Tab-separated table of C-alpha atoms in Angstrom:
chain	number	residue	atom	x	y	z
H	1	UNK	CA	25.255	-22.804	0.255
H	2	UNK	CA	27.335	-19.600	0.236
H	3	UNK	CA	24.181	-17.535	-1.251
H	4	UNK	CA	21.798	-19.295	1.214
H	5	UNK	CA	24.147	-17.789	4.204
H	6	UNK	CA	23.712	-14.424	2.522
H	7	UNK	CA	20.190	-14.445	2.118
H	8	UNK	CA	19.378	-15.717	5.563
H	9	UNK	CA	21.909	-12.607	7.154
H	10	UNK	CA	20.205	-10.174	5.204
H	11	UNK	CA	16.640	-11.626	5.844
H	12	UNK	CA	17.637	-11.284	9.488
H	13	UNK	CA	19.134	-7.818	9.116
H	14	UNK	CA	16.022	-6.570	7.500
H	15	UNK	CA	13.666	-8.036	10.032
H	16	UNK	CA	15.351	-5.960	12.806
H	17	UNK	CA	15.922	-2.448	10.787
H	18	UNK	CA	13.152	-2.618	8.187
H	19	UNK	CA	10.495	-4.725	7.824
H	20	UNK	CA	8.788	-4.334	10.900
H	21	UNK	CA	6.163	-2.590	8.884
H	22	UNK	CA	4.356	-3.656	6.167
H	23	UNK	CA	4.985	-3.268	2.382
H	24	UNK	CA	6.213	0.555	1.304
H	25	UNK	CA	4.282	2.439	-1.307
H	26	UNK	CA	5.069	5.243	-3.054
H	27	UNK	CA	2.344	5.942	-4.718
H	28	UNK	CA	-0.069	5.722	-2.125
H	29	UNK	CA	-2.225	8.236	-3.373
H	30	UNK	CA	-3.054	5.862	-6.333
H	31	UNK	CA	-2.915	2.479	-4.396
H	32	UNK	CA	-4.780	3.760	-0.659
H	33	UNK	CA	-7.230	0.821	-0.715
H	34	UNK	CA	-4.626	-1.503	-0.077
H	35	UNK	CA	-4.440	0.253	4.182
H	36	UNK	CA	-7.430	1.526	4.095
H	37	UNK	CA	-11.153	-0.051	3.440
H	38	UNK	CA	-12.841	3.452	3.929
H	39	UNK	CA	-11.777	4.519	0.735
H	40	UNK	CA	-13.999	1.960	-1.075
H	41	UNK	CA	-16.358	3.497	-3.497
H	42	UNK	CA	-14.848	6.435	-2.808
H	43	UNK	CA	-14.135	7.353	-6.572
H	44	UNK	CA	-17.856	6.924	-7.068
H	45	UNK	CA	-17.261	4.385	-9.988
H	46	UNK	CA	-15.019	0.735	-10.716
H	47	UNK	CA	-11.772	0.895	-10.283
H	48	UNK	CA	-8.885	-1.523	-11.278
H	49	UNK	CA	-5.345	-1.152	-10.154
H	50	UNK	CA	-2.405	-3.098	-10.605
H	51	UNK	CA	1.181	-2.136	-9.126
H	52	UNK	CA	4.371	-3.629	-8.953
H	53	UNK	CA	7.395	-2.253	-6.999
H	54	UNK	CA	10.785	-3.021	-6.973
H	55	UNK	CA	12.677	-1.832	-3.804
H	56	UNK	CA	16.325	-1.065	-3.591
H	57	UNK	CA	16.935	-2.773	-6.586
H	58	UNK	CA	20.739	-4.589	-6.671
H	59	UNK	CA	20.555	-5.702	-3.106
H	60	UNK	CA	20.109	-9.402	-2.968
H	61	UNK	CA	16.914	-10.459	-1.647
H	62	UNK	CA	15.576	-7.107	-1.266
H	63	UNK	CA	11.192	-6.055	-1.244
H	64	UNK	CA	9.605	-6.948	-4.606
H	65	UNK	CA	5.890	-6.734	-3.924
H	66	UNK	CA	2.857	-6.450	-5.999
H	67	UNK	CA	-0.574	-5.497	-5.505
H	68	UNK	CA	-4.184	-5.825	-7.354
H	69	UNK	CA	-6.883	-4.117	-6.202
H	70	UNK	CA	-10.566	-3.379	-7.229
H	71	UNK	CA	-13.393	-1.124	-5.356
H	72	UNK	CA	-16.882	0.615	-6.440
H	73	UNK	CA	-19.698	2.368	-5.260
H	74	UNK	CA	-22.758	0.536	-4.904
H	75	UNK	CA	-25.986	2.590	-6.652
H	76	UNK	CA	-28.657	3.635	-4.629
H	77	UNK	CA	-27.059	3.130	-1.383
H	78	UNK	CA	-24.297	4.489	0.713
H	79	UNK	CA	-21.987	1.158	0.704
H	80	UNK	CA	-18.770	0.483	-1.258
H	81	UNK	CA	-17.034	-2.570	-2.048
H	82	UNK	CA	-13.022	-3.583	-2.692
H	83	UNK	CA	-10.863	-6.246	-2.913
H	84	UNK	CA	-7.213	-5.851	-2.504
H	85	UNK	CA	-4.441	-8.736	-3.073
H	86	UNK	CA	-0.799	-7.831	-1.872
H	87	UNK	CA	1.877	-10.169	-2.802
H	88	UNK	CA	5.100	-9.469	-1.006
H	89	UNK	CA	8.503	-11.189	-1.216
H	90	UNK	CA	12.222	-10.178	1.010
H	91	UNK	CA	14.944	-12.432	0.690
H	92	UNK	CA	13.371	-15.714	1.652
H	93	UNK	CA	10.500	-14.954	3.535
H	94	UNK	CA	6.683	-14.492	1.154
H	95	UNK	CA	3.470	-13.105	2.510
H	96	UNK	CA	0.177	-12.704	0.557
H	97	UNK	CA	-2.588	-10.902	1.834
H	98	UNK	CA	-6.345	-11.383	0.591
H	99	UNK	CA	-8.881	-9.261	1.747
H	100	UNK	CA	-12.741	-7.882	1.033
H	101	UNK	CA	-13.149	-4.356	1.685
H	102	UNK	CA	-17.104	-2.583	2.068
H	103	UNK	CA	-17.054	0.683	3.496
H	104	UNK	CA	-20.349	3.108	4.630
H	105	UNK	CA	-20.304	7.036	4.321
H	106	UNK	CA	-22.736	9.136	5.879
H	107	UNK	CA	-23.236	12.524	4.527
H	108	UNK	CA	-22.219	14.819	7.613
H	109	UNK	CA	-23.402	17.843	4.996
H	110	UNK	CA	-23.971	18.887	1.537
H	111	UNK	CA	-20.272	19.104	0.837
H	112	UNK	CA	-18.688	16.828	3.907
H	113	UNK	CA	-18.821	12.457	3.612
H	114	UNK	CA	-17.339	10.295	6.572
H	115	UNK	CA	-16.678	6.627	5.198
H	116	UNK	CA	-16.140	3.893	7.807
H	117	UNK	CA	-14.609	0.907	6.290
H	118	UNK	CA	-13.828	-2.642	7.264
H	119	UNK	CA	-11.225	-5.243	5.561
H	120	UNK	CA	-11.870	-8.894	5.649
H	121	UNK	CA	-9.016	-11.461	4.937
H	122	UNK	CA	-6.577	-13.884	5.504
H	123	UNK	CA	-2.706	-13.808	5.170
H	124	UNK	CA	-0.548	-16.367	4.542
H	125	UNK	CA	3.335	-16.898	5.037
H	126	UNK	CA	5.897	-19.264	3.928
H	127	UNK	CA	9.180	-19.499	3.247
H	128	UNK	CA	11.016	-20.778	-0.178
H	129	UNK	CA	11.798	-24.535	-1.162
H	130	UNK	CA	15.435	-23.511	-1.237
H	131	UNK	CA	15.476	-22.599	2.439
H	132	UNK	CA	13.511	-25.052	3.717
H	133	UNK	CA	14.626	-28.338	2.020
H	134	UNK	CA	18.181	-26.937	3.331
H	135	UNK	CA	19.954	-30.175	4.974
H	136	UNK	CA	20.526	-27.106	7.691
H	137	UNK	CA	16.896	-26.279	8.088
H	138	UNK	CA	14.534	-29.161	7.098
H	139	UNK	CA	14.098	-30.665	9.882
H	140	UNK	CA	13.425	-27.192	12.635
H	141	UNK	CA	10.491	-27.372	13.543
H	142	UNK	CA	10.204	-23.304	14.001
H	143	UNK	CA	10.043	-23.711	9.951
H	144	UNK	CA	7.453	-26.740	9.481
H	145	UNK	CA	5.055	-24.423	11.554
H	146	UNK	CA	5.346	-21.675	8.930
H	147	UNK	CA	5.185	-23.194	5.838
H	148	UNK	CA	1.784	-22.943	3.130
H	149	UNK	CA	-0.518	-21.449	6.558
H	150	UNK	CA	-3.215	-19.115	6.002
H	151	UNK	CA	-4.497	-17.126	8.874
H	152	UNK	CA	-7.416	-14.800	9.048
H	153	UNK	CA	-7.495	-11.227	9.816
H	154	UNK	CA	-9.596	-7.990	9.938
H	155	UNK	CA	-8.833	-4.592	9.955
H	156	UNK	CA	-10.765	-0.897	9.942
H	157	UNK	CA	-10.330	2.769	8.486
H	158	UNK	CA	-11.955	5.729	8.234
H	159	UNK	CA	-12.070	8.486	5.824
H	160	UNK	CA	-13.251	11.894	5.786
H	161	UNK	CA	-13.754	13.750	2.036
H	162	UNK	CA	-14.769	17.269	1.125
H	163	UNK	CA	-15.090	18.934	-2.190
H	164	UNK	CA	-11.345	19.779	-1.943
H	165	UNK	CA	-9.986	17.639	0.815
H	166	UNK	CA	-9.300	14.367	2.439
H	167	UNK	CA	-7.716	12.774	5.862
H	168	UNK	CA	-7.955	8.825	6.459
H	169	UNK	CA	-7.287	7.142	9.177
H	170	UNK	CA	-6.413	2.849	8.646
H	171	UNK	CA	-4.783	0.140	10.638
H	172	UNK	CA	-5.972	-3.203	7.630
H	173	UNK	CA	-4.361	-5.949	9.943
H	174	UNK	CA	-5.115	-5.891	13.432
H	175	UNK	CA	-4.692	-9.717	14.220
H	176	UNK	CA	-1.098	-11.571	14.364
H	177	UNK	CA	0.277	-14.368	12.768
H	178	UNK	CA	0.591	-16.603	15.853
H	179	UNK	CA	1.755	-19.895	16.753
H	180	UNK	CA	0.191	-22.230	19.504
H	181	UNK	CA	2.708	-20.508	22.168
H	182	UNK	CA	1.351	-17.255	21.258
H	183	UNK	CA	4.511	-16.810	19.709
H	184	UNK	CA	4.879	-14.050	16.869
H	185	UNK	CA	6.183	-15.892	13.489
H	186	UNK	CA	7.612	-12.794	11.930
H	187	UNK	CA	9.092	-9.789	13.037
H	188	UNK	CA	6.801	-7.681	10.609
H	189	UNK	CA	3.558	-8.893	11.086
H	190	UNK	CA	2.605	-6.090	13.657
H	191	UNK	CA	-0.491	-3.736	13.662
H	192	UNK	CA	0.228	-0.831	11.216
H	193	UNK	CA	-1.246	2.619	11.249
H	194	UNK	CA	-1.816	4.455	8.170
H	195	UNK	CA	-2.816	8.494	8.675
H	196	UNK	CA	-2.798	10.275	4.987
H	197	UNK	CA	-4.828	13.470	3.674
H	198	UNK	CA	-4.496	15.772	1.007
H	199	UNK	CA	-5.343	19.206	-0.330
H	200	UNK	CA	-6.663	20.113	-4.166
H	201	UNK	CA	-5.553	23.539	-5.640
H	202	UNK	CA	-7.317	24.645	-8.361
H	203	UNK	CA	-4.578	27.693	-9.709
H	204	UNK	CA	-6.553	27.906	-13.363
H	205	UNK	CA	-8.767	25.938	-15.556
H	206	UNK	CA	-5.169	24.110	-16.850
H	207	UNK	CA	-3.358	23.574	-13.634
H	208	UNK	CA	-4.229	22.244	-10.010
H	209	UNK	CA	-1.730	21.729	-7.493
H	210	UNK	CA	-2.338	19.206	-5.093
H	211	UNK	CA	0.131	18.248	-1.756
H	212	UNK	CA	-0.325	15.340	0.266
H	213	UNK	CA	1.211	13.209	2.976
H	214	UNK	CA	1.295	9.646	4.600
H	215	UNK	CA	2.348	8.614	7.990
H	216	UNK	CA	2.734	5.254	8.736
H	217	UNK	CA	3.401	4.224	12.614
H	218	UNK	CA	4.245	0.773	14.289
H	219	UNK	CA	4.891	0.004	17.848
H	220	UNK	CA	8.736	-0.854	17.751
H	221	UNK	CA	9.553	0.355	14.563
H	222	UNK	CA	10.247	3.721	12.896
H	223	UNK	CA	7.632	6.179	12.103
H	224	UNK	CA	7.746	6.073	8.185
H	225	UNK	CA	6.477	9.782	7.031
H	226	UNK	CA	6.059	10.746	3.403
H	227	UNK	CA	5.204	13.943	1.910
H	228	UNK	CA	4.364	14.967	-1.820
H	229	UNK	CA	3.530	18.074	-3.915
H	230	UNK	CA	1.656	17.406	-6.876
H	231	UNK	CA	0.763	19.233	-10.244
H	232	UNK	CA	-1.694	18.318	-12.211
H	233	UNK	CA	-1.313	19.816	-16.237
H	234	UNK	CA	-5.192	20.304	-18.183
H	235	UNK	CA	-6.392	16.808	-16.585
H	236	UNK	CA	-3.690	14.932	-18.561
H	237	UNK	CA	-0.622	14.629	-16.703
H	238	UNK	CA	0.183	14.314	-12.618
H	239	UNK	CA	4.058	15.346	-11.677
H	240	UNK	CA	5.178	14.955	-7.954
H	241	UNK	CA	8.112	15.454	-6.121
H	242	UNK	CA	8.192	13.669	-2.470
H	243	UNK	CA	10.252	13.343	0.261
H	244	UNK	CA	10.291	10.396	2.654
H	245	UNK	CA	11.872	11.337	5.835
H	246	UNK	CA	15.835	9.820	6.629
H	247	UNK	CA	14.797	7.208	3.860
H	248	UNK	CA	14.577	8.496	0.211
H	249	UNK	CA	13.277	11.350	-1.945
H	250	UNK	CA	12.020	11.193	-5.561
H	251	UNK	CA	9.288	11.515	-8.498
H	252	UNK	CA	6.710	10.077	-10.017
H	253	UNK	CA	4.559	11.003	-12.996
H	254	UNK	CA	0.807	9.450	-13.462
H	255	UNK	CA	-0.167	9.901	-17.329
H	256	UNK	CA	-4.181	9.768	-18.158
H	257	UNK	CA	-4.136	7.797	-21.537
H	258	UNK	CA	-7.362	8.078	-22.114
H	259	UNK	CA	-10.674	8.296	-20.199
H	260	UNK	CA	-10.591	5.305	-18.818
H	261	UNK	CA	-7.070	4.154	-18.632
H	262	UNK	CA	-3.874	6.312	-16.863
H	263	UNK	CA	-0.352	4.819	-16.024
H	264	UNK	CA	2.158	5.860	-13.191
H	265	UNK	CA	5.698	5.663	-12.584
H	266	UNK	CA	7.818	6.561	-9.447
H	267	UNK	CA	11.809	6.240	-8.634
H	268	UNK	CA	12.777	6.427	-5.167
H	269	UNK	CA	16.910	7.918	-4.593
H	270	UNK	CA	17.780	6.094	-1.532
H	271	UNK	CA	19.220	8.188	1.093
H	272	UNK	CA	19.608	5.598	4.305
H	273	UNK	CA	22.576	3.733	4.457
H	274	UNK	CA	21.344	1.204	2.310
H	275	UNK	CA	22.759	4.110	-0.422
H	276	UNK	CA	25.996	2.426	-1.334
H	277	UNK	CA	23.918	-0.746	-1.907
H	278	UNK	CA	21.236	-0.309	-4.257
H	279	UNK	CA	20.295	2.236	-7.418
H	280	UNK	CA	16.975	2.808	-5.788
H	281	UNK	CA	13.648	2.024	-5.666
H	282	UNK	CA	11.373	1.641	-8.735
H	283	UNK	CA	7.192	1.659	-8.714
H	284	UNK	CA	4.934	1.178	-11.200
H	285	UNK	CA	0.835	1.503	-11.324
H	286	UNK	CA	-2.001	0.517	-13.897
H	287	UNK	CA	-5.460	2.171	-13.135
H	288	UNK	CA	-8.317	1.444	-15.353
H	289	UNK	CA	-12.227	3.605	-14.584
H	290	UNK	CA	-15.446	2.191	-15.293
H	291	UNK	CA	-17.628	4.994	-15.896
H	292	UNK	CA	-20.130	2.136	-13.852
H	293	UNK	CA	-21.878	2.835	-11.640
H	294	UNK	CA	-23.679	6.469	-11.717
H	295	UNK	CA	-21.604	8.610	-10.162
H	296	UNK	CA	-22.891	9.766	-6.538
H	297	UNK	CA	-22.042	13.175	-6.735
H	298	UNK	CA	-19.684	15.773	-9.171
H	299	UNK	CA	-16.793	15.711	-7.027
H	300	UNK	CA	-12.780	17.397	-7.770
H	301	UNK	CA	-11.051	14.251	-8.782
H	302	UNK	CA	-8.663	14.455	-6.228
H	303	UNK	CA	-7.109	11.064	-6.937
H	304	UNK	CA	-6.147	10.598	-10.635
């Protein structure tokens, strides 16, 4: 009962001071499919990711949230296709998220593409057997209406690519989980806005340099602002520093195995008061490349 009363304070906590937006990502730059659907078919071939992160690990109950994703290009036209899953747990509260992705770029010019995307889905919340079959709890009704629901949703990007650069623009939920008062469920399930972009360096044929940034915004929660500076060592090897602002700093490293396989790893140093509490934040990332279908064009790869 004792570690019920815990979780339940710091479920409550976190609703108020941090998960008012959805799940965190470090490496965004690997993972942006999951915010926004305009990046579809953006790599001009299949892509597979999966990614697991582990946030503030040692604090009871804190973020663990995964994510599998999958998008192409679709030959001889100017549509791509995704589908992103994001599984996210904190404390005792779960969400999944399910969603199609197909995006459209027009060729503005030779060298500039503008991809509008839109995301598809359906989200479902619940709440763990250990809460709810609580002699405390069992029998609110608040908790009945939660439990094993799926609701749909939609959401839309945009995302603007050059030979050397990139800005996107996403909110991928625009609808809330409601009850029949028109009642929000959970403090976090608000309309998110993602704004990223990027710049590619090329210093030599061996080294490119490559800094990016995300800003993610929600009405009634902090505006969450990352920014990264990336090398990238003879096609092999991405190292990046990044600072999140008031929240962490950090690295990551994304290792090309081979052609078609590369693996990334990110630690977040917690710097919010949440410091004394946890030994940060850990992220990891499988991508796998189809060299399927035909590439578009010979673009930079600016992503991996």
């Amino acid at each position: 009962m004792r570690n019920i009363t815990i979780y339940i304070v710091f479920f409550l906590v976190s609703l108020g001071t941090f998960a008012q937006q959805q799940p965190q990502f470090t490496q965004y730059m690997y993972n942006t499919i999951a915010f926004n659907p305009a990046y579809a078919g953006s790599r001009e071939i299949l892509v597979i990711n999966v990614l697991n992160r582990n946030q503030w690990v040692g604090l009871n109950g804190a973020p663990i949230t995964q994510t599998l994703s999958v998008h192409s290009s679709i030959p001889g036209s100017k549509l791509g296709i995704g589908l992103s899953v994001i599984n996210d747990r904190l404390a005792y509260e779960r969400a999944l998220d399910v969603a199609a992705d197909v995006s459209y770029t027009i060729n503005l010019s030779e060298d500039y593409m503008l991809a509008f995307g839109l995301k598809i889905g359906a989200s479902k919340f619940d709440l763990d057997d250990d809460l709810l079959n609580d002699p405390l709890y069992n029998d609110d009704p608040f908790l009945d209406n939660l439990y094993y629901q799926w609701k749909p949703n939609i959401g839309a990007g945009i995302y603007f690519r050059t030979e050397y650069l990139y800005f996107g623009l996403a909110a991928p939920k625009f609808l809330r989980f409601l009850d029949d008062n028109n009642t929000a469920y959970f403090e976090n399930d608000r309309v998110n806005y993602y704004l990223n972009g990027g710049y590619l360096f090329e210093v030599n044929k061996h080294i490119k340099f490559k800094p990016t940034f995300l800003v993610k915004f929600t009405n009634g929660a902090p505006m969450t602002v990352d920014i990264s500076s990336s090398v990238l060592l003879k096609e092999k090897l991405w190292l990046t520093g990044f600072y999140r602002f008031t929240e962490a700093f950090g690295a990551m490293a994304n290792f090309k195995v081979n052609k078609s396989l590369s693996i990334g790893y990110s630690y977040d140093y917690i710097t919010s008061d949440l410091n004394p509490y946890t030994s940060g934040s850990h992220e990891l990332i499988l991508s796998y490349e189809f060299e399927v279908p035909r590439p578009r064009c010979k673009c930079p790869d600016l992503y991996n």
